[in-house]
Short mmCIF file of C-alpha atoms and ligand atoms in Angstrom, two decimals:
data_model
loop_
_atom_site.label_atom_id
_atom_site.label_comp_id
_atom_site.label_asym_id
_atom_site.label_seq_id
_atom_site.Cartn_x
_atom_site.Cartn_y
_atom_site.Cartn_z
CA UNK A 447 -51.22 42.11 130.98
CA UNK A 448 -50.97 39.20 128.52
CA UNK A 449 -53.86 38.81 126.49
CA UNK A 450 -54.87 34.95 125.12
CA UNK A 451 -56.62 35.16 122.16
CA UNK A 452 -58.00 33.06 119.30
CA UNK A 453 -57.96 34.89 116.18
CA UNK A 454 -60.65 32.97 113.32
CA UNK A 455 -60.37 34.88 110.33
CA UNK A 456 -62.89 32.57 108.34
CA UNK A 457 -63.62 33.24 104.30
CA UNK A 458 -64.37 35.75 102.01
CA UNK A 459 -62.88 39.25 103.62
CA UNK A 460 -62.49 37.49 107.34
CA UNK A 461 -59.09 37.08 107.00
CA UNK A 462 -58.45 40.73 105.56
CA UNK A 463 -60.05 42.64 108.50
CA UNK A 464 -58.89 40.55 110.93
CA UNK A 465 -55.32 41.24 109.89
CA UNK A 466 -55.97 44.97 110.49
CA UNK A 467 -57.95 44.49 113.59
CA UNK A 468 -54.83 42.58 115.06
CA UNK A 469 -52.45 45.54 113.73
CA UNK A 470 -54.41 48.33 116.13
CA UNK A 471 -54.45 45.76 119.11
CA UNK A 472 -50.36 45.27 118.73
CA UNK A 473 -50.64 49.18 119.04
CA UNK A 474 -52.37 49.19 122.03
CA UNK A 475 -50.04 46.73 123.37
CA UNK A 476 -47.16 48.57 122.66
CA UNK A 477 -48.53 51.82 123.56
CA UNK A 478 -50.26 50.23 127.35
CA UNK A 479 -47.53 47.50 128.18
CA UNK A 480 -49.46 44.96 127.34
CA UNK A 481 -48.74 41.17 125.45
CA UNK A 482 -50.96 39.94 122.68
CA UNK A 483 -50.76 36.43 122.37
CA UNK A 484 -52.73 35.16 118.86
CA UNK A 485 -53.06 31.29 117.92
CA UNK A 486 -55.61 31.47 114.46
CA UNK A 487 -57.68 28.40 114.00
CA UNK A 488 -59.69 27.49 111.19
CA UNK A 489 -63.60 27.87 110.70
CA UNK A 490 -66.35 27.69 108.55
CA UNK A 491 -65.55 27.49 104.30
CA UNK A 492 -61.37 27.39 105.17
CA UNK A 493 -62.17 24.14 107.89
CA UNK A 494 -64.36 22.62 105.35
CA UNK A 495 -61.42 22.93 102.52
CA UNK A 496 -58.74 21.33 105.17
CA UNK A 497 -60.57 18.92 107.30
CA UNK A 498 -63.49 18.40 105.59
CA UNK A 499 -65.67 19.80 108.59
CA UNK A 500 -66.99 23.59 109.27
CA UNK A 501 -65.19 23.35 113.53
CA UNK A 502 -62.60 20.40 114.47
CA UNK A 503 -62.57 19.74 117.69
CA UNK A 504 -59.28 20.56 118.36
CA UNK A 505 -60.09 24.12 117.29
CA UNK A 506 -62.94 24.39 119.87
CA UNK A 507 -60.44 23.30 122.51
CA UNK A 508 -57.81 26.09 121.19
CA UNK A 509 -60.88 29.06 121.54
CA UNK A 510 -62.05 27.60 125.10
CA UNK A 511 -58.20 27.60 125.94
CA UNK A 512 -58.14 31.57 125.48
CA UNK A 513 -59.18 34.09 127.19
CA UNK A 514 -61.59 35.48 124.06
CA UNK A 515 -62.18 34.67 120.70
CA UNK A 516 -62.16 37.68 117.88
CA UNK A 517 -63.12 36.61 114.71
CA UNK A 518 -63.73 37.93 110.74
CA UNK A 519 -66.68 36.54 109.54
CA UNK A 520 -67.69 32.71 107.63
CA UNK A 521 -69.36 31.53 104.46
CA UNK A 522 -69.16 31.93 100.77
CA UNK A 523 -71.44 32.61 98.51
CA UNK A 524 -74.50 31.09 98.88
CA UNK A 525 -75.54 30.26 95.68
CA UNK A 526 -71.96 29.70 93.79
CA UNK A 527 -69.93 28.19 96.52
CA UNK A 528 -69.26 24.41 96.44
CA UNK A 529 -69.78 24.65 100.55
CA UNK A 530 -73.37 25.27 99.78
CA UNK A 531 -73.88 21.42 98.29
CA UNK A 532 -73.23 20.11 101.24
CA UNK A 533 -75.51 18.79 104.01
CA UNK A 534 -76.79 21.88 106.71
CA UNK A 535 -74.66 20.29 108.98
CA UNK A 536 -71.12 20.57 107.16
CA UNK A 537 -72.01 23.73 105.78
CA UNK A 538 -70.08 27.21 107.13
CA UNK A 539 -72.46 28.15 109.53
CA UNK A 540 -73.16 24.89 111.25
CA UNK A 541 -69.12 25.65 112.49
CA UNK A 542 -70.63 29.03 114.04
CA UNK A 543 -73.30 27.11 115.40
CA UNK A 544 -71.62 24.31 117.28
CA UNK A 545 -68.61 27.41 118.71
CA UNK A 546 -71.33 29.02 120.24
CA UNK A 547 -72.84 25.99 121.91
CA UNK A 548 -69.95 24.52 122.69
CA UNK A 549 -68.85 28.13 124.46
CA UNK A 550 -72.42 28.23 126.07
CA UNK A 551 -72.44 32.11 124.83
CA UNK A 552 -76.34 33.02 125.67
CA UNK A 553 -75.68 36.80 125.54
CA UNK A 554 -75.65 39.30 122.27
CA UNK A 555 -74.62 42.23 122.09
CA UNK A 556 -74.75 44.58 119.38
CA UNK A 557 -74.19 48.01 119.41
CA UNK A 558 -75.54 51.06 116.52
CA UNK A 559 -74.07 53.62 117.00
CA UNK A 560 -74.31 56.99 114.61
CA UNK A 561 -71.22 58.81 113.92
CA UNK A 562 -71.58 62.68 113.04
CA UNK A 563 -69.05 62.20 110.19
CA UNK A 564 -71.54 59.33 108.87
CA UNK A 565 -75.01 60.96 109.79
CA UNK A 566 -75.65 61.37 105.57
CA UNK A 567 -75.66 57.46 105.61
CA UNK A 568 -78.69 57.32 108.04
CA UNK A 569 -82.00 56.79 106.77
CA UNK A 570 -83.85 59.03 108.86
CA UNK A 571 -84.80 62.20 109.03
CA UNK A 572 -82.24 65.13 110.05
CA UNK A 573 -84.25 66.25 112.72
CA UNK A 574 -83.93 62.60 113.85
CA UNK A 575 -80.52 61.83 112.60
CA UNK A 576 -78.86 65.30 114.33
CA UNK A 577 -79.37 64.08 117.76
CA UNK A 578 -76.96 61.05 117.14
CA UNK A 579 -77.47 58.15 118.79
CA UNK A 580 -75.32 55.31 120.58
CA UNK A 581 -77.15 52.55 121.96
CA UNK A 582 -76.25 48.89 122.59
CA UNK A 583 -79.16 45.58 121.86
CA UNK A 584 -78.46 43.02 124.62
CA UNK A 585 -80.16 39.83 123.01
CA UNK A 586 -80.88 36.41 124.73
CA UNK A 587 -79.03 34.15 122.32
CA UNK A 588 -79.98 30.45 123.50
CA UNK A 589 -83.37 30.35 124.58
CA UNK A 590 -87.37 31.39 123.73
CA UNK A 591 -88.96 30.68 120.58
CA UNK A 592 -86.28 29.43 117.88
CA UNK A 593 -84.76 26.43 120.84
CA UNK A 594 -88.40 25.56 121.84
CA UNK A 595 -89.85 22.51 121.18
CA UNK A 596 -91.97 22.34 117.56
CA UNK A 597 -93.48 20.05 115.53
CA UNK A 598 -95.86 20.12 112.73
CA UNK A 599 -99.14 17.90 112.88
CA UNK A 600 -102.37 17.16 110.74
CA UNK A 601 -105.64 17.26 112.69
CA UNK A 602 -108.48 16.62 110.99
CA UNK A 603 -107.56 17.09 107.47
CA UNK A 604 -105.80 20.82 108.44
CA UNK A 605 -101.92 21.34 108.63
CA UNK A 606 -101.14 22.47 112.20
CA UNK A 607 -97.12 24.19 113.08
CA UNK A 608 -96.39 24.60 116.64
CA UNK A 609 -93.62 26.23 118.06
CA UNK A 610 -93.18 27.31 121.66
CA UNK A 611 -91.60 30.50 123.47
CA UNK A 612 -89.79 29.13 126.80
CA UNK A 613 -88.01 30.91 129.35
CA UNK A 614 -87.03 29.87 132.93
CA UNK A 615 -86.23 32.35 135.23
CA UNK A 616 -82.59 31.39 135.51
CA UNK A 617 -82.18 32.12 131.80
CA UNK A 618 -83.65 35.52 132.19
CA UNK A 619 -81.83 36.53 135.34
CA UNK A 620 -78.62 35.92 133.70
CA UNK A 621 -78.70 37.86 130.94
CA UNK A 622 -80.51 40.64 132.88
CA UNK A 623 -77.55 40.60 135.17
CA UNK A 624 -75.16 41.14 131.20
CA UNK A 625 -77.53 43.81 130.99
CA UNK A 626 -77.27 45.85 133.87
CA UNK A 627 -73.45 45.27 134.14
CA UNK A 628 -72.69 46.48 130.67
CA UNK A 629 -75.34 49.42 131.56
CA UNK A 630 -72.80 50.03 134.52
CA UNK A 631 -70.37 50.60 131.75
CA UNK A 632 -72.13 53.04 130.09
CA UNK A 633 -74.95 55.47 130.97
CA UNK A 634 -76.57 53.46 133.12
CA UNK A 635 -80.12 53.13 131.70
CA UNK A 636 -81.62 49.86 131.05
CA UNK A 637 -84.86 49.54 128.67
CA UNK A 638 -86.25 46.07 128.71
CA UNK A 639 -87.85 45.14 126.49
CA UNK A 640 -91.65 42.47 125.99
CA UNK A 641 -94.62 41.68 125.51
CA UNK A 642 -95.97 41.92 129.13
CA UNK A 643 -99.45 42.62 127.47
CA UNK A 644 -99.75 39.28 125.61
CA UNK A 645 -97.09 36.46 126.63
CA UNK A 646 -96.83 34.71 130.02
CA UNK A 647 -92.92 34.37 129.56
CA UNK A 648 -92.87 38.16 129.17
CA UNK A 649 -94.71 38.50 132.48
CA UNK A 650 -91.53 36.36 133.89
CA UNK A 651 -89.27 38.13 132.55
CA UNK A 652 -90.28 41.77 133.53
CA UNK A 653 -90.46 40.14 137.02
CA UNK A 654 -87.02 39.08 137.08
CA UNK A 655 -85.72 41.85 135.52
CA UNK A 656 -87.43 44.31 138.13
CA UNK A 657 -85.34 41.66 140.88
CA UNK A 658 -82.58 42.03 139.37
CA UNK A 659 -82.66 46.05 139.03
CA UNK A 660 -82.91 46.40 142.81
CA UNK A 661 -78.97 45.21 142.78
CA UNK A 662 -78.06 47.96 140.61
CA UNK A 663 -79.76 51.25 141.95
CA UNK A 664 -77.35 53.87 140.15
CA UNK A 665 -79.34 51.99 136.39
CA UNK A 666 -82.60 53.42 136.00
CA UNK A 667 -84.44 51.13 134.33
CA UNK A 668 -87.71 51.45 132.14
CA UNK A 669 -90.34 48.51 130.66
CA UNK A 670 -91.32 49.12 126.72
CA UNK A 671 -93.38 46.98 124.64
CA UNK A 672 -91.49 45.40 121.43
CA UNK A 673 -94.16 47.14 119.25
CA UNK A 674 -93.68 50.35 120.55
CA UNK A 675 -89.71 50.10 120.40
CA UNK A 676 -89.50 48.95 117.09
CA UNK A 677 -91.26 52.52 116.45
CA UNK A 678 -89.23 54.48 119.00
CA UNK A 679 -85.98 52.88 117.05
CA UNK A 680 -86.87 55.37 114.06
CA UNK A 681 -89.21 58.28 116.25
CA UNK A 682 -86.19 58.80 118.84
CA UNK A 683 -83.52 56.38 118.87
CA UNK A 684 -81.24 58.99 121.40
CA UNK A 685 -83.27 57.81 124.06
CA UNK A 686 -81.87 54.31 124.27
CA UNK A 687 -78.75 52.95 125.70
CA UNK A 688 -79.13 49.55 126.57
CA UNK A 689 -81.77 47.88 125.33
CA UNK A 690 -82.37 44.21 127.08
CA UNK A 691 -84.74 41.54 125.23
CA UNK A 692 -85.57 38.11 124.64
CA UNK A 693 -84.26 36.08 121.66
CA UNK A 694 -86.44 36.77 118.58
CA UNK A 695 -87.43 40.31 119.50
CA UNK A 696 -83.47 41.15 119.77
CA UNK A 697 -83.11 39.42 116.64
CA UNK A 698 -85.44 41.84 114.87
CA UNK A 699 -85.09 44.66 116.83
CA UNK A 700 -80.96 44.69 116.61
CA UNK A 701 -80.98 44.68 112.67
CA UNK A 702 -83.67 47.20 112.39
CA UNK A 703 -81.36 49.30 114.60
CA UNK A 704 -78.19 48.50 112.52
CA UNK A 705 -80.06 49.60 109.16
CA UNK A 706 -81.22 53.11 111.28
CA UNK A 707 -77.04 53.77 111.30
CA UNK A 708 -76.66 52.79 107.71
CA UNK A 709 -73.35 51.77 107.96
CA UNK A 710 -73.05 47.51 107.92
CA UNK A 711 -69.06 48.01 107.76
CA UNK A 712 -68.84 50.04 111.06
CA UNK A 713 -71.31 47.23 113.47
CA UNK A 714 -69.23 45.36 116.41
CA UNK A 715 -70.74 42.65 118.14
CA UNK A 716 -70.14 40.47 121.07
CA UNK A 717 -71.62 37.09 122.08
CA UNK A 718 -70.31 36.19 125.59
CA UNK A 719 -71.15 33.66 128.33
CA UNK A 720 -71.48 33.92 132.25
CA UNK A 721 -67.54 33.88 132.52
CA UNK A 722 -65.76 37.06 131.25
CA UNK A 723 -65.20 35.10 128.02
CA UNK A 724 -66.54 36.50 124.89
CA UNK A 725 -66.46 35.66 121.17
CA UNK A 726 -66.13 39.21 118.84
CA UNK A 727 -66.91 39.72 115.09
CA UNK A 728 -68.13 41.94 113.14
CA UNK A 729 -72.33 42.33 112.45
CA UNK A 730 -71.50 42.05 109.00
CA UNK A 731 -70.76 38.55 106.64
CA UNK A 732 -67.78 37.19 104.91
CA UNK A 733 -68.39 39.76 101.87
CA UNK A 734 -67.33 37.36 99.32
CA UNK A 735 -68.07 39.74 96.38
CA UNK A 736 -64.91 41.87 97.75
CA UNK A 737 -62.79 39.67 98.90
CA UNK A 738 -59.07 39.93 98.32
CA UNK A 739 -59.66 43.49 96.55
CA UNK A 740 -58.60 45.51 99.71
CA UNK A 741 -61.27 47.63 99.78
CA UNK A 742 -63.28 45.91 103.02
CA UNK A 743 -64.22 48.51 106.04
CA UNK A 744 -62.32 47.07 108.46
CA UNK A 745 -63.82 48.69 111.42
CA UNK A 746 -66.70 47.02 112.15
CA UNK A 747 -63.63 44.07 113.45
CA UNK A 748 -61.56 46.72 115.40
CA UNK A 749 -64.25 48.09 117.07
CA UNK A 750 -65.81 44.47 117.95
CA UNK A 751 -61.44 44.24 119.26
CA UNK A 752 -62.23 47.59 121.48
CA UNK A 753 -65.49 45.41 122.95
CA UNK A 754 -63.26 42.62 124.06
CA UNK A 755 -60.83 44.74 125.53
CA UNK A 756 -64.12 46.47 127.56
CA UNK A 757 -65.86 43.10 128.02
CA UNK A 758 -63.86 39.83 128.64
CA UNK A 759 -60.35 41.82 129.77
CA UNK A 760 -61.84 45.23 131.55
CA UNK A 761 -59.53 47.56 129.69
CA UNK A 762 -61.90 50.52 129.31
CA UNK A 763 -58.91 52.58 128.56
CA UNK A 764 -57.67 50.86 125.92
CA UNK A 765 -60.87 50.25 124.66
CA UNK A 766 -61.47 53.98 124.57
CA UNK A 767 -58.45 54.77 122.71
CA UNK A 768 -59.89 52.23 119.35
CA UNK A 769 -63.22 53.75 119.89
CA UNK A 770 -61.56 57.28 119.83
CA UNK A 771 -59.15 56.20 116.72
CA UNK A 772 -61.94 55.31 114.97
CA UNK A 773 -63.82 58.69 115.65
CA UNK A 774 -60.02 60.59 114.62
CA UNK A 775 -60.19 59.12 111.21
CA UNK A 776 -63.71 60.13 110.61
CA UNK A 777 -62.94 63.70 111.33
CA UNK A 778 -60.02 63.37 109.35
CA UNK A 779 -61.83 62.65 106.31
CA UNK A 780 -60.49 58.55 105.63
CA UNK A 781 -63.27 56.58 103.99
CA UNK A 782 -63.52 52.71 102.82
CA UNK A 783 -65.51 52.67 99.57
CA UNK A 784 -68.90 51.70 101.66
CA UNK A 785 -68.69 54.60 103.63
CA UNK A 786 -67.37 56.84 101.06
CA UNK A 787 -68.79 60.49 100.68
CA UNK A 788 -67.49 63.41 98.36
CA UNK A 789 -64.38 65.55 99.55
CA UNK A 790 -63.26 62.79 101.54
CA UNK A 791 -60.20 60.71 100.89
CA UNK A 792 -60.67 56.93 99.71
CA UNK A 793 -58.77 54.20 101.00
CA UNK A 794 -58.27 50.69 101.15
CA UNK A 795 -58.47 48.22 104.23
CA UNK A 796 -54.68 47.77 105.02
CA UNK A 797 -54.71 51.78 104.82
CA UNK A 798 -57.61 52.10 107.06
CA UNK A 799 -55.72 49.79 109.94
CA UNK A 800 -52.68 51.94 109.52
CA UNK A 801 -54.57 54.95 109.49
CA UNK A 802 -56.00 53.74 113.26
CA UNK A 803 -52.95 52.46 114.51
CA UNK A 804 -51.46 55.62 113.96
CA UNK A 805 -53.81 57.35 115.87
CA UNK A 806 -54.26 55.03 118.99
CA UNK A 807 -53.38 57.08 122.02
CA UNK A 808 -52.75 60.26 119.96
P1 NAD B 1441 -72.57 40.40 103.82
O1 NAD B 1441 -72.71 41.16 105.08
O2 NAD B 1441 -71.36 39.57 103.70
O3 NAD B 1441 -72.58 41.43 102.57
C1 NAD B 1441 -73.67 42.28 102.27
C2 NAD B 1441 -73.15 43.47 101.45
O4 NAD B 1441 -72.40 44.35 102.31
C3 NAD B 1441 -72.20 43.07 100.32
O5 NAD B 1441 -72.38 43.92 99.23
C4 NAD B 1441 -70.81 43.30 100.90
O6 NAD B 1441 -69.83 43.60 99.94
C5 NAD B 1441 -71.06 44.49 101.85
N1 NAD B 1441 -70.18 44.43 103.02
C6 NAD B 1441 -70.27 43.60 104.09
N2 NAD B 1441 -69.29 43.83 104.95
C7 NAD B 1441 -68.54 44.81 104.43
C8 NAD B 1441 -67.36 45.49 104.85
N3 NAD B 1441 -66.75 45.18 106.00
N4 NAD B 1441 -66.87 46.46 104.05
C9 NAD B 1441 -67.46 46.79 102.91
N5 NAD B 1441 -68.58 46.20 102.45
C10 NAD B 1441 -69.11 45.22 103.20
O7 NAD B 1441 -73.90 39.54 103.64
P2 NAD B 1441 -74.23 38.38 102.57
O8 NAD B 1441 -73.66 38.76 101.24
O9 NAD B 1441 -75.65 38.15 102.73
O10 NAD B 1441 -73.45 37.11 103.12
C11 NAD B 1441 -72.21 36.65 102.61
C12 NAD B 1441 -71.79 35.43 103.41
O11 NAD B 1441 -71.56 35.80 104.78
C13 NAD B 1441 -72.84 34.31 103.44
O12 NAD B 1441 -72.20 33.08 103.33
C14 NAD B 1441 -73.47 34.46 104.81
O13 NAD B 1441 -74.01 33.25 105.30
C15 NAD B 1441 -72.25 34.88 105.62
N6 NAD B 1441 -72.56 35.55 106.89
C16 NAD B 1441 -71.76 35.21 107.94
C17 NAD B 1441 -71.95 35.81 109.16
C18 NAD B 1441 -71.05 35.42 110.29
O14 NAD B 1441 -69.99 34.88 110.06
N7 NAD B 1441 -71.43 35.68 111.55
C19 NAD B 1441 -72.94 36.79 109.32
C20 NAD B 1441 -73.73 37.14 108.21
C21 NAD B 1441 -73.52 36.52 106.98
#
C-alpha cells in the first residue's frame, strides 16, 4: 500500500521526534510491503521565521492532498520567544488553529494508557495502579461551549459574561458514530459521558448517543455523569475503554487522565474528521527547554504513527507491531531521561527510534 503523508515537524523538539517516528514507519514498510511517501511542510514558529505566517496556504493544500497528517509539536517559549510579540493571530498556535478548521477535524482522541514497566510513574495508589489501565478520551473538538456565541454586557451597573453550550444533533451523532467505531476496534465498551442531570444539550446528546448504539449491538454502552467520572478516573480507571464526551468535559477529563499515567512523553493523539483522514501528534508541546539535546521521548510521536496506521489507513497489524515495539523496549529496560528509573539503561531520542525499529515485527 502506498501511504501519503504530510510530515510537520514544527519547533522546539518537533522536528527531533518526528525524525524517529518516520524511522519505525520506514520499518514497517519494509517489513509489510508497504511505500511511505513523506512531503514536510512548515508550521507554527519555523512558518513564522520563513513566510512570516504560522500556516501558508499552500501548506494546507499539501496536508489536505495526503492521506494523513503526523506531526511533532509547535511553539516556543512563551515568555522568551520573539513569536510571542506578535499579534494572537500570527502567533504558533493560530497555524494549529486554522489546520484544524481548515481539515474540519471535530473528533479527539487521546489515549492513557499505563504501562507495567512505567506503573512507579503513576500517581495513584498501587492497589489502583496494579490493575493497569488502557483507555481512550473521544472528545468533540468543534462545538459546545468554547465555539458558542458570548459576549460580555453591563446591566444595571453589574458586569454580566455570557457564554453558551450548543450542540445540534448532527454534531453529536457524528462523533458518537467515531466513538463506537473506534470502540469496534477495541473492547467494545462505550462510556458516554454528561450532564443529563443539569444541561438540556446533555439530554440531546444521551438521546443520540442511545440511537446511535442500536447500530452497534456487539458495544455495550453505559451513561456516567462528568462529576462522577472525573472521580472514577482516579477510584478505578480499568473500567474504561472508550470514553465519549462533549468538548470542554473531554478537555478536562483527557488531561486529568494523561496526569493519572504520569508519563507526558509516552501520550498519542489523533484529531480526525468524517473521512478516514486524521492529523497525529503527540499530547505533549514543542519542549523547547530540550530541544536539540537528544534526550526527547520520542514515543509519544510513534505511537500517535501506530494510531494513523489503525485510524486513517486500517493497518491494525502494523499498528500492533509499534504498539508492541514500544512495550519490547520497556521490558527491555531502554529509558529517555523523563521516564528514567534506576537499573534501567538511559538513552537518547535517535537511540530510542533505533531501539523500536529494531524490534518492529520481532
Ligand atoms: P511541553 O509539553 O512542551 O513541556 C512540558 C515539560 O515536559 C517540559 O519540561 C518538557 O521538557 C517536558 N516534555 C514534553 N515533551 C517531552 C518529551 N517528548 N520528552 C521529554 N520531555 C518532554 O509544555 P510547555 O512547556 O507548556 O509548552 C512548550 C510549547 O509547546 C509552548 O509554546 C506551547 O504553546 C506549545 N504546545 C504545543 C502543543 C501542540 O503543538 N499541539 C501542545 C502543547 C503545548
Amino acid at each position: 500500500m502506498e501511504l501519503k503523508i504530510t510530515c510537520i515537524p514544527g519547533d522546539g523538539i518537533g522536528p527531533e521526534i518526528v525524525s524517529e517516528a518516520k524511522k519505525v514507519l520506514d520499518a514497517v514498510a519494509k517489513k509489510y510491503g508497504h511505500t511511505m511517501n513523506y512531503t514536510d511542510i512548515l508550521m507554527g514558529g519555523a512558518s513564522i521565521d520563513a513566510y512570516g505566517v504560522p500556516l501558508t496556504d499552500e501548506a494546507i493544500q499539501t496536508a489536505r492532498d495526503a492521506d494523513a497528517v503526523l506531526m511533532g509539536s509547535i511553539g516556543g517559549n512563551t515568555t522568551t520567544s520573539p513569536w510571542y510579540k506578535l499579534p494572537p493571530n500570527l502567533r504558533p498556535e493560530a497555524g494549529l488553529l486554522a489546520l484544524r478548521k481548515a481539515l474540519n477535524l471535530f473528533a479527539n482522541l487521546r489515549p492513557a494508557v499505563l504501562y507495567e514497566e512505567l506503573a512507579e510513574a503513576c500517581p495513584l495508589k498501587e492497589e489502583i495502579s496494579s490493575a493497569g489501565f488502557d483507555m481512550l478520551i473521544m472528545r468533540e473538538l468543534t462545538g459546545g461551549l468554547y465555539f458558542g456565541e458570548r459576549k460580555t454586557i453591563e446591566e444595571n451597573g453589574v458586569m454580566k459574561a455570557i457564554d453558551t453550550l450548543t450542540y445540534d444533533e448532527n454534531e453529536i451523532r457524528r462523533i458518537a458514530i467515531k466513538g463506537f467505531d473506534i470502540a469496534m476496534k477495541r473492547r467494545k465498551k462505550v462510556t458516554s459521558v454528561d450532564k443529563a442531570n443539569v444541561l438540556d444539550s446533555s439530554r440531546l446528546w444521551r438521546k443520540v448517543v442511545e440511537e446511535v448504539a442500536k447500530d452497534y449491538p456487539e458495544v455495550t454502552l453505559e451513561h456516567m455523569l462528568v462529576d462522577n467520572c472525573a472521580m472514577q478516573l482516579v477510584k478505578d480507571p480499568a473500567q474504561f475503554d472508550v470514553i465519549l464526551t462533549e468538548n470542554m468535559f473531554g478537555d478536562i477529563l483527557s488531561d486529568e487522565a494523561s496526569m493519572v499515567t504520569g508519563s507526558i512523553g509516552m501520550l498519542a493523539s489523533a484529531s480526525l474528521n468524517d473521512t478516514k483522514f486524521g492529523l497525529y501528534e503527540p499530547s505533549h508541546g514543542s519542549a523547547p527547554d530540550i530541544a536539540g539535546k537528544d534526550i526527547a521521548n520520542p514515543i509519544a510521536t510513534v505511537l500517535s504513527a501506530a494510531m494513523m496506521l489503525r485510524y486513517s489507513f486500517d493497518l491494525d497489524r502494523e499498528a500492533d507491531a509499534i504498539e508492541a515495539a514500544v512495550k519490547k523496549v520497556l521490558q527491555d529496560g531502554y529509558r529517555t531521561v523523563d521516564i528514567m528509573s534506576e537499573g534501567c539503561t538511559q538513552v537518547g531520542c535517535r537511540q530510542m527510534g533505533d531501539l523500536l525499529a529494531e524490534r518492529i515485527g520481532l
